[in-house]
PDB file of C-alpha atoms and ligand atoms in Angstrom:
ATOM      1  CA  MET M   1      19.402  12.503  18.309  1.00 40.00           C
ATOM      2  CA  ALA M   2      17.213  10.873  20.935  1.00 42.00           C
ATOM      3  CA  CYS M   3      14.504  13.275  22.006  1.00 44.00           C
ATOM      4  CA  ASP M   4      11.841  11.166  23.598  1.00 46.00           C
ATOM      5  CA  SER M   5       9.977  14.152  24.958  1.00 44.00           C
ATOM      6  CA  PRO M   6      10.385  17.154  22.668  1.00 46.00           C
ATOM      7  CA  ILE M   7       7.667  19.047  24.518  1.00 45.00           C
ATOM      8  CA  PRO M   8       8.745  19.607  28.109  1.00 45.00           C
ATOM      9  CA  ASP M   9       6.038  18.614  30.547  1.00 46.00           C
ATOM     10  CA  ASP M  10       5.927  22.066  32.088  1.00 44.00           C
ATOM     11  CA  SER M  11       4.749  23.451  28.740  1.00 43.00           C
ATOM     12  CA  ARG M  12       1.547  21.434  29.072  1.00 44.00           C
ATOM     13  CA  THR M  13      -1.338  23.136  30.707  1.00 50.00           C
ATOM     14  CA  ASP M  14      -4.663  21.474  31.343  1.00 88.00           C
ATOM     15  CA  GLU M  15      -6.044  23.493  28.447  1.00 93.00           C
ATOM     16  CA  VAL M  16      -4.445  21.887  25.423  1.00 97.00           C
ATOM     17  CA  LEU M  17      -5.970  24.081  22.737  1.00 98.00           C
ATOM     18  CA  SER M  18      -8.047  27.215  22.708  1.00 98.00           C
ATOM     19  CA  ALA M  19      -9.309  29.557  20.034  1.00 98.00           C
ATOM     20  CA  ARG M  20     -10.421  33.153  20.417  1.00 98.00           C
ATOM     21  CA  ASN M  21     -12.838  34.954  18.148  1.00 98.00           C
ATOM     22  CA  LEU M  22     -12.005  33.057  14.972  1.00 98.00           C
ATOM     23  CA  THR M  23     -13.429  34.313  11.733  1.00 98.00           C
ATOM     24  CA  ARG M  24     -12.876  32.947   8.245  1.00 98.00           C
ATOM     25  CA  GLU M  25     -14.044  34.489   5.035  1.00 98.00           C
ATOM     26  CA  PHE M  26     -13.595  33.176   1.530  1.00 96.00           C
ATOM     27  CA  LEU M  27     -13.607  35.316  -1.571  1.00 93.00           C
ATOM     28  CA  SER M  28     -14.900  33.401  -4.540  1.00 86.00           C
ATOM     29  CA  GLY M  29     -16.806  33.914  -7.752  1.00 86.00           C
ATOM     30  CA  ASP M  30     -19.942  34.132  -5.608  1.00 84.00           C
ATOM     31  CA  GLY M  31     -18.584  37.036  -3.586  1.00 92.00           C
ATOM     32  CA  ARG M  32     -17.486  37.116   0.041  1.00 94.00           C
ATOM     33  CA  LEU M  33     -18.528  34.135   2.156  1.00 95.00           C
ATOM     34  CA  GLU M  34     -18.361  34.499   5.930  1.00 96.00           C
ATOM     35  CA  ILE M  35     -18.011  30.897   7.063  1.00 98.00           C
ATOM     36  CA  LEU M  36     -16.831  31.379  10.658  1.00 98.00           C
ATOM     37  CA  LYS M  37     -18.161  34.440  12.465  1.00 98.00           C
ATOM     38  CA  GLY M  38     -16.404  34.588  15.809  1.00 97.00           C
ATOM     39  CA  ILE M  39     -15.708  31.174  17.275  1.00 98.00           C
ATOM     40  CA  ASP M  40     -14.414  30.687  20.814  1.00 98.00           C
ATOM     41  CA  PHE M  41     -13.342  27.159  21.645  1.00 98.00           C
ATOM     42  CA  GLU M  42     -11.290  25.288  24.189  1.00 97.00           C
ATOM     43  CA  ILE M  43     -10.461  21.706  24.974  1.00 98.00           C
ATOM     44  CA  HIS M  44      -8.678  20.269  27.984  1.00 97.00           C
ATOM     45  CA  HIS M  45      -6.357  17.324  28.524  1.00 95.00           C
ATOM     46  CA  GLY M  46      -8.202  14.003  28.117  1.00 95.00           C
ATOM     47  CA  GLN M  47     -11.434  15.503  26.800  1.00 97.00           C
ATOM     48  CA  ILE M  48     -13.397  14.470  23.740  1.00 97.00           C
ATOM     49  CA  VAL M  49     -15.387  17.261  22.092  1.00 98.00           C
ATOM     50  CA  ALA M  50     -17.794  16.555  19.227  1.00 98.00           C
ATOM     51  CA  ILE M  51     -18.715  19.049  16.512  1.00 98.00           C
ATOM     52  CA  HIS M  52     -21.781  18.460  14.368  1.00 97.00           C
ATOM     53  CA  GLY M  53     -23.288  20.594  11.640  1.00 97.00           C
ATOM     54  CA  ALA M  54     -24.804  20.526   8.168  1.00 97.00           C
ATOM     55  CA  SER M  55     -22.717  19.962   5.078  1.00 96.00           C
ATOM     56  CA  GLY M  56     -21.049  23.253   4.149  1.00 96.00           C
ATOM     57  CA  ALA M  57     -21.443  24.699   7.662  1.00 97.00           C
ATOM     58  CA  GLY M  58     -17.677  25.129   7.988  1.00 98.00           C
ATOM     59  CA  LYS M  59     -16.667  22.169  10.160  1.00 98.00           C
ATOM     60  CA  SER M  60     -13.606  21.215   8.101  1.00 97.00           C
ATOM     61  CA  THR M  61     -12.682  24.876   7.759  1.00 98.00           C
ATOM     62  CA  LEU M  62     -12.747  25.205  11.547  1.00 98.00           C
ATOM     63  CA  LEU M  63     -10.771  22.016  12.113  1.00 98.00           C
ATOM     64  CA  HIS M  64      -8.116  23.068   9.610  1.00 98.00           C
ATOM     65  CA  ILE M  65      -7.698  26.403  11.416  1.00 98.00           C
ATOM     66  CA  LEU M  66      -7.581  24.748  14.857  1.00 98.00           C
ATOM     67  CA  GLY M  67      -4.855  22.475  13.479  1.00 98.00           C
ATOM     68  CA  THR M  68      -3.024  25.453  11.885  1.00 98.00           C
ATOM     69  CA  LEU M  69      -3.347  23.973   8.386  1.00 97.00           C
ATOM     70  CA  ASP M  70      -5.249  27.122   7.399  1.00 97.00           C
ATOM     71  CA  ARG M  71      -5.133  30.652   8.806  1.00 97.00           C
ATOM     72  CA  PRO M  72      -8.167  32.479  10.127  1.00 98.00           C
ATOM     73  CA  THR M  73      -9.193  35.829   8.674  1.00 98.00           C
ATOM     74  CA  SER M  74      -8.960  37.064  12.270  1.00 98.00           C
ATOM     75  CA  GLY M  75      -8.617  35.533  15.717  1.00 98.00           C
ATOM     76  CA  GLN M  76      -6.092  33.388  17.523  1.00 98.00           C
ATOM     77  CA  VAL M  77      -5.340  29.734  18.175  1.00 98.00           C
ATOM     78  CA  PHE M  78      -3.328  28.765  21.242  1.00 98.00           C
ATOM     79  CA  ILE M  79      -1.869  25.274  21.347  1.00 98.00           C
ATOM     80  CA  GLY M  80      -0.592  24.753  24.840  1.00 95.00           C
ATOM     81  CA  GLU M  81       0.632  28.215  25.674  1.00 94.00           C
ATOM     82  CA  THR M  82       1.802  29.079  22.179  1.00 97.00           C
ATOM     83  CA  ASN M  83      -0.046  31.545  20.009  1.00 98.00           C
ATOM     84  CA  ALA M  84       0.353  29.378  16.904  1.00 98.00           C
ATOM     85  CA  PHE M  85      -0.067  32.000  14.202  1.00 97.00           C
ATOM     86  CA  ASP M  86       2.576  34.188  15.859  1.00 97.00           C
ATOM     87  CA  LEU M  87       5.153  31.567  14.915  1.00 97.00           C
ATOM     88  CA  PRO M  88       7.159  32.239  11.789  1.00 95.00           C
ATOM     89  CA  GLU M  89       6.011  30.095   8.875  1.00 91.00           C
ATOM     90  CA  ASP M  90       9.207  28.022   8.893  1.00 91.00           C
ATOM     91  CA  ARG M  91       8.585  26.946  12.500  1.00 95.00           C
ATOM     92  CA  LEU M  92       4.853  26.365  12.206  1.00 97.00           C
ATOM     93  CA  ALA M  93       5.089  23.031  10.369  1.00 94.00           C
ATOM     94  CA  GLY M  94       7.423  21.534  12.977  1.00 94.00           C
ATOM     95  CA  PHE M  95       5.282  22.893  15.799  1.00 96.00           C
ATOM     96  CA  ARG M  96       2.162  21.386  14.197  1.00 96.00           C
ATOM     97  CA  ASN M  97       3.886  18.047  13.737  1.00 94.00           C
ATOM     98  CA  ARG M  98       4.689  17.882  17.460  1.00 94.00           C
ATOM     99  CA  THR M  99       1.446  19.199  18.858  1.00 97.00           C
ATOM    100  CA  VAL M 100      -1.455  18.208  16.595  1.00 97.00           C
ATOM    101  CA  GLY M 101      -2.500  14.832  15.218  1.00 97.00           C
ATOM    102  CA  PHE M 102      -4.984  14.520  12.371  1.00 97.00           C
ATOM    103  CA  VAL M 103      -7.374  11.782  11.336  1.00 97.00           C
ATOM    104  CA  PHE M 104      -9.304  12.425   8.139  1.00 95.00           C
ATOM    105  CA  GLN M 105     -12.175  10.601   6.475  1.00 93.00           C
ATOM    106  CA  ALA M 106      -9.719   9.126   3.988  1.00 92.00           C
ATOM    107  CA  HIS M 107      -6.698   7.666   5.736  1.00 84.00           C
ATOM    108  CA  HIS M 108      -3.998   9.583   3.775  1.00 93.00           C
ATOM    109  CA  LEU M 109      -1.456   6.859   4.536  1.00 96.00           C
ATOM    110  CA  LEU M 110       1.575   6.789   2.256  1.00 97.00           C
ATOM    111  CA  PRO M 111       0.940   3.830  -0.084  1.00 97.00           C
ATOM    112  CA  GLU M 112       4.560   2.816  -0.592  1.00 98.00           C
ATOM    113  CA  PHE M 113       5.273   2.475   3.128  1.00 98.00           C
ATOM    114  CA  SER M 114       4.218  -0.216   5.597  1.00 98.00           C
ATOM    115  CA  ALA M 115       1.804   0.407   8.470  1.00 98.00           C
ATOM    116  CA  LEU M 116       4.781   0.573  10.831  1.00 98.00           C
ATOM    117  CA  GLU M 117       6.677   3.048   8.654  1.00 98.00           C
ATOM    118  CA  ASN M 118       3.582   5.215   8.245  1.00 98.00           C
ATOM    119  CA  VAL M 119       3.191   5.448  12.026  1.00 98.00           C
ATOM    120  CA  MET M 120       6.912   6.121  12.499  1.00 98.00           C
ATOM    121  CA  MET M 121       6.839   8.970   9.986  1.00 96.00           C
ATOM    122  CA  PRO M 122       5.815  11.881  12.266  1.00 95.00           C
ATOM    123  CA  LEU M 123       8.597  10.901  14.685  1.00 96.00           C
ATOM    124  CA  LEU M 124      11.212  10.579  11.955  1.00 95.00           C
ATOM    125  CA  VAL M 125      10.194  13.975  10.580  1.00 91.00           C
ATOM    126  CA  GLY M 126      10.490  15.230  14.156  1.00 87.00           C
ATOM    127  CA  ARG M 127      14.076  13.893  14.250  1.00 86.00           C
ATOM    128  CA  TYR M 128      13.568  11.063  16.705  1.00 93.00           C
ATOM    129  CA  ASP M 129      16.079   8.301  16.343  1.00 95.00           C
ATOM    130  CA  TRP M 130      14.972   5.264  14.357  1.00 97.00           C
ATOM    131  CA  ASP M 131      14.814   2.803  17.267  1.00 97.00           C
ATOM    132  CA  THR M 132      12.712   5.075  19.472  1.00 96.00           C
ATOM    133  CA  ALA M 133      10.358   5.793  16.568  1.00 97.00           C
ATOM    134  CA  ARG M 134      10.086   2.096  15.732  1.00 98.00           C
ATOM    135  CA  GLU M 135       9.382   1.006  19.289  1.00 98.00           C
ATOM    136  CA  ARG M 136       6.797   3.659  19.932  1.00 97.00           C
ATOM    137  CA  ALA M 137       5.044   3.103  16.596  1.00 98.00           C
ATOM    138  CA  LYS M 138       5.028  -0.640  17.126  1.00 98.00           C
ATOM    139  CA  GLY M 139       3.588  -0.237  20.627  1.00 97.00           C
ATOM    140  CA  LEU M 140       0.738   1.886  19.325  1.00 97.00           C
ATOM    141  CA  LEU M 141      -0.024  -0.479  16.453  1.00 97.00           C
ATOM    142  CA  VAL M 142      -0.237  -3.315  18.964  1.00 97.00           C
ATOM    143  CA  GLU M 143      -2.592  -1.170  21.058  1.00 95.00           C
ATOM    144  CA  VAL M 144      -4.891  -0.539  18.093  1.00 95.00           C
ATOM    145  CA  GLY M 145      -4.993  -4.287  17.391  1.00 95.00           C
ATOM    146  CA  LEU M 146      -2.615  -4.363  14.423  1.00 97.00           C
ATOM    147  CA  GLY M 147       0.387  -6.051  15.961  1.00 97.00           C
ATOM    148  CA  LYS M 148       0.201  -8.676  13.223  1.00 97.00           C
ATOM    149  CA  ARG M 149      -0.057  -6.159  10.386  1.00 98.00           C
ATOM    150  CA  LEU M 150       3.099  -4.095  10.951  1.00 98.00           C
ATOM    151  CA  GLY M 151       4.586  -4.877   7.545  1.00 98.00           C
ATOM    152  CA  HIS M 152       1.352  -4.491   5.575  1.00 98.00           C
ATOM    153  CA  LYS M 153       1.150  -1.650   3.087  1.00 98.00           C
ATOM    154  CA  PRO M 154      -2.079   0.399   3.218  1.00 97.00           C
ATOM    155  CA  LEU M 155      -3.612  -1.329   0.177  1.00 97.00           C
ATOM    156  CA  ALA M 156      -3.248  -4.692   1.918  1.00 98.00           C
ATOM    157  CA  LEU M 157      -5.277  -3.461   4.906  1.00 97.00           C
ATOM    158  CA  SER M 158      -9.065  -3.257   5.267  1.00 96.00           C
ATOM    159  CA  GLY M 159     -10.735   0.152   5.524  1.00 96.00           C
ATOM    160  CA  GLY M 160     -11.166  -0.197   9.274  1.00 96.00           C
ATOM    161  CA  GLU M 161      -7.544  -1.269   9.662  1.00 97.00           C
ATOM    162  CA  GLN M 162      -6.345   1.679   7.564  1.00 97.00           C
ATOM    163  CA  GLN M 163      -8.204   4.077   9.850  1.00 96.00           C
ATOM    164  CA  ARG M 164      -6.739   2.400  12.932  1.00 96.00           C
ATOM    165  CA  VAL M 165      -3.274   2.948  11.471  1.00 97.00           C
ATOM    166  CA  ALA M 166      -4.262   6.580  10.908  1.00 97.00           C
ATOM    167  CA  VAL M 167      -5.274   6.861  14.587  1.00 97.00           C
ATOM    168  CA  ALA M 168      -1.956   5.343  15.671  1.00 97.00           C
ATOM    169  CA  ARG M 169      -0.101   7.794  13.421  1.00 97.00           C
ATOM    170  CA  ALA M 170      -2.081  10.719  14.856  1.00 97.00           C
ATOM    171  CA  LEU M 171      -1.177   9.692  18.411  1.00 97.00           C
ATOM    172  CA  VAL M 172       2.446   8.733  17.971  1.00 97.00           C
ATOM    173  CA  ALA M 173       4.013  12.136  18.636  1.00 96.00           C
ATOM    174  CA  ARG M 174       1.902  12.441  21.819  1.00 95.00           C
ATOM    175  CA  PRO M 175       0.255  15.588  20.510  1.00 97.00           C
ATOM    176  CA  HIS M 176      -1.676  18.070  22.605  1.00 97.00           C
ATOM    177  CA  VAL M 177      -4.804  17.294  20.606  1.00 98.00           C
ATOM    178  CA  VAL M 178      -6.019  14.992  17.826  1.00 98.00           C
ATOM    179  CA  LEU M 179      -8.382  16.568  15.301  1.00 98.00           C
ATOM    180  CA  ALA M 180     -10.591  14.028  13.539  1.00 98.00           C
ATOM    181  CA  ASP M 181     -12.740  15.026  10.553  1.00 97.00           C
ATOM    182  CA  GLU M 182     -15.442  12.413   9.921  1.00 96.00           C
ATOM    183  CA  PRO M 183     -13.014   9.627  10.907  1.00 96.00           C
ATOM    184  CA  SER M 184     -15.637   6.910  10.499  1.00 94.00           C
ATOM    185  CA  GLY M 185     -17.288   8.469   7.441  1.00 94.00           C
ATOM    186  CA  ASN M 186     -15.999   5.832   5.006  1.00 94.00           C
ATOM    187  CA  LEU M 187     -16.597   2.851   7.293  1.00 94.00           C
ATOM    188  CA  ASP M 188     -19.609   0.599   7.743  1.00 94.00           C
ATOM    189  CA  ARG M 189     -21.500   0.868  10.999  1.00 94.00           C
ATOM    190  CA  GLY M 190     -19.596  -1.864  12.858  1.00 94.00           C
ATOM    191  CA  ASN M 191     -16.164  -0.636  11.840  1.00 94.00           C
ATOM    192  CA  GLY M 192     -17.187   2.957  12.469  1.00 94.00           C
ATOM    193  CA  GLU M 193     -18.255   2.135  16.018  1.00 94.00           C
ATOM    194  CA  ALA M 194     -15.074   0.153  16.608  1.00 94.00           C
ATOM    195  CA  LEU M 195     -12.990   3.123  15.463  1.00 94.00           C
ATOM    196  CA  LEU M 196     -14.832   5.529  17.747  1.00 95.00           C
ATOM    197  CA  ASN M 197     -14.493   3.103  20.667  1.00 95.00           C
ATOM    198  CA  LEU M 198     -10.784   2.992  19.966  1.00 94.00           C
ATOM    199  CA  MET M 199     -10.584   6.776  20.186  1.00 95.00           C
ATOM    200  CA  TRP M 200     -12.330   6.705  23.557  1.00 96.00           C
ATOM    201  CA  GLU M 201     -10.019   3.990  24.775  1.00 96.00           C
ATOM    202  CA  MET M 202      -6.954   5.981  23.702  1.00 95.00           C
ATOM    203  CA  SER M 203      -8.334   9.092  25.330  1.00 96.00           C
ATOM    204  CA  HIS M 204      -8.772   7.306  28.640  1.00 95.00           C
ATOM    205  CA  ARG M 205      -5.503   5.432  28.482  1.00 94.00           C
ATOM    206  CA  HIS M 206      -3.280   8.299  27.351  1.00 94.00           C
ATOM    207  CA  GLY M 207      -5.255  11.363  28.457  1.00 95.00           C
ATOM    208  CA  GLN M 208      -5.417  12.228  24.779  1.00 97.00           C
ATOM    209  CA  ALA M 209      -7.713  15.111  23.812  1.00 98.00           C
ATOM    210  CA  PHE M 210      -9.794  14.635  20.642  1.00 98.00           C
ATOM    211  CA  VAL M 211     -11.976  17.003  18.629  1.00 98.00           C
ATOM    212  CA  VAL M 212     -14.266  14.871  16.487  1.00 98.00           C
ATOM    213  CA  VAL M 213     -16.279  16.301  13.605  1.00 97.00           C
ATOM    214  CA  THR M 214     -19.064  13.908  12.783  1.00 95.00           C
ATOM    215  CA  HIS M 215     -22.610  13.621  11.489  1.00 92.00           C
ATOM    216  CA  ASP M 216     -23.170  10.838  14.020  1.00 91.00           C
ATOM    217  CA  GLU M 217     -25.058  12.410  16.913  1.00 90.00           C
ATOM    218  CA  SER M 218     -24.426   9.413  19.142  1.00 91.00           C
ATOM    219  CA  VAL M 219     -20.803  10.602  19.274  1.00 94.00           C
ATOM    220  CA  GLY M 220     -21.971  13.898  20.724  1.00 94.00           C
ATOM    221  CA  ARG M 221     -23.966  12.103  23.398  1.00 94.00           C
ATOM    222  CA  ARG M 222     -20.851  10.212  24.536  1.00 95.00           C
ATOM    223  CA  ALA M 223     -18.503  13.182  24.311  1.00 97.00           C
ATOM    224  CA  ASP M 224     -17.547  15.482  27.172  1.00 96.00           C
ATOM    225  CA  ARG M 225     -19.090  18.338  25.182  1.00 96.00           C
ATOM    226  CA  ALA M 226     -20.893  18.624  21.867  1.00 97.00           C
ATOM    227  CA  TYR M 227     -21.535  21.589  19.608  1.00 97.00           C
ATOM    228  CA  VAL M 228     -23.419  22.310  16.433  1.00 98.00           C
ATOM    229  CA  LEU M 229     -21.735  24.669  14.006  1.00 98.00           C
ATOM    230  CA  GLU M 230     -24.480  26.762  12.443  1.00 97.00           C
ATOM    231  CA  ASP M 231     -24.490  30.151  10.828  1.00 98.00           C
ATOM    232  CA  GLY M 232     -20.791  30.530  11.575  1.00 98.00           C
ATOM    233  CA  LEU M 233     -21.074  29.968  15.333  1.00 98.00           C
ATOM    234  CA  LEU M 234     -20.679  27.024  17.699  1.00 98.00           C
ATOM    235  CA  ASN M 235     -23.784  26.332  19.767  1.00 97.00           C
ATOM    236  CA  ALA M 236     -23.544  23.913  22.663  1.00 96.00           C
ATOM    237  CA  VAL M 237     -25.765  20.835  22.459  1.00 94.00           C
ATOM    238  CA  ALA M 238     -27.553  20.219  25.747  1.00 81.00           C
ATOM    239  CA  ALA M 239     -26.272  17.056  27.445  1.00 70.00           C
TER     240      ALA M 239
HETATM  241  N1  ATP F   1     -10.958  27.570  -0.344  1.00 53.08           N
HETATM  242  C1  ATP F   1     -12.240  27.906  -0.365  1.00 53.08           C
HETATM  243  N2  ATP F   1     -12.689  28.899  -1.181  1.00 53.08           N
HETATM  244  C2  ATP F   1     -13.981  29.250  -1.195  1.00 53.08           C
HETATM  245  N3  ATP F   1     -14.949  28.669  -0.438  1.00 53.08           N
HETATM  246  C3  ATP F   1     -14.556  27.677   0.383  1.00 53.08           C
HETATM  247  C4  ATP F   1     -13.198  27.249   0.465  1.00 53.08           C
HETATM  248  N4  ATP F   1     -13.126  26.236   1.375  1.00 53.08           N
HETATM  249  C5  ATP F   1     -14.374  26.051   1.829  1.00 53.08           C
HETATM  250  N5  ATP F   1     -15.236  26.914   1.239  1.00 53.08           N
HETATM  251  C6  ATP F   1     -16.668  27.011   1.476  1.00 53.08           C
HETATM  252  O1  ATP F   1     -16.870  27.088   2.887  1.00 53.08           O
HETATM  253  C7  ATP F   1     -18.023  26.339   3.258  1.00 53.08           C
HETATM  254  C8  ATP F   1     -17.671  25.406   4.389  1.00 53.08           C
HETATM  255  O2  ATP F   1     -16.864  24.346   3.884  1.00 53.08           O
HETATM  256  P1  ATP F   1     -16.400  23.134   4.819  1.00 53.08           P
HETATM  257  O3  ATP F   1     -15.633  22.213   3.968  1.00 53.08           O
HETATM  258  O4  ATP F   1     -15.740  23.701   5.995  1.00 53.08           O
HETATM  259  O5  ATP F   1     -17.817  22.523   5.235  1.00 53.08           O
HETATM  260  P2  ATP F   1     -18.127  21.247   6.138  1.00 53.08           P
HETATM  261  O6  ATP F   1     -18.994  21.707   7.263  1.00 53.08           O
HETATM  262  O7  ATP F   1     -16.867  20.556   6.482  1.00 53.08           O
HETATM  263  O8  ATP F   1     -19.016  20.360   5.162  1.00 53.08           O
HETATM  264  P3  ATP F   1     -19.084  18.745   4.977  1.00 53.08           P
HETATM  265  O9  ATP F   1     -19.952  18.233   6.106  1.00 53.08           O
HETATM  266  O10 ATP F   1     -19.763  18.588   3.653  1.00 53.08           O
HETATM  267  O11 ATP F   1     -17.692  18.211   5.003  1.00 53.08           O
HETATM  268  C9  ATP F   1     -18.532  25.654   2.014  1.00 53.08           C
HETATM  269  O12 ATP F   1     -19.664  26.362   1.541  1.00 53.08           O
HETATM  270  C10 ATP F   1     -17.380  25.751   1.047  1.00 53.08           C
HETATM  271  O13 ATP F   1     -17.816  25.875  -0.272  1.00 53.08           O
HETATM  272 MG1   MG F   2     -16.062  18.712   5.978  1.00 53.08          MG
END
């Protein structure tokens, strides 16, 4: 089945993701931990928003909830116009696959597949036909500078190259938003900067929205908006 555009254009609003009054508590051996205490958040088409914060502040917890990988204790996440946690569980995974891209600190590429196959994967899971998936994945790998590495398996790529494949994979389904958790955290300074520049380039070229969690405050200075997550709340960083 050829379905080049599974999300009709009229479902896209300028606001690609928003969250209302998110809380997240964990019950553990140390009692009840309130990690998120009422977060409101929104990001629009083409924006890059940076989130900083100390280790353990809850940045990954927040990103996982925004990406619907984890559920909040209370509150709502809208992706496009859809209230994500209202979807039945069996539809949520497919919805996430179409609407959210992820880039993690570790690339999470599938080791037995080539760079090209890894980038094709979200489209194949989303039931695109093989040729469409191949062409689109190839185009993105060329854009991220890996046109001559299509057949390389992840272990035969450098760390910076692996992360560029991960960015291509995150973008391939043309998601509403890409959520990146310390994407340059495992890279040296030069490769880290190159990866961030690539994200900016992709944002400008494709209107792609990115939420970037990072310790690197220079990212916040370049972003459209920057926040610090502290004591369970997002505080805006003055431009
Ligand atoms: N499943 C869980 N059960 C209990 N506590 C958890 C769970 N997941 C996260 N936490 C706690 O929530 C807090 C926030 O964790 P999180 O991973 O979101 O922090 P972070 O801001 O991403 O930190 P880092 O910068 O080190 O990645 C931590 O104190 C962590 O121990
Ligand atoms: Mg984290």
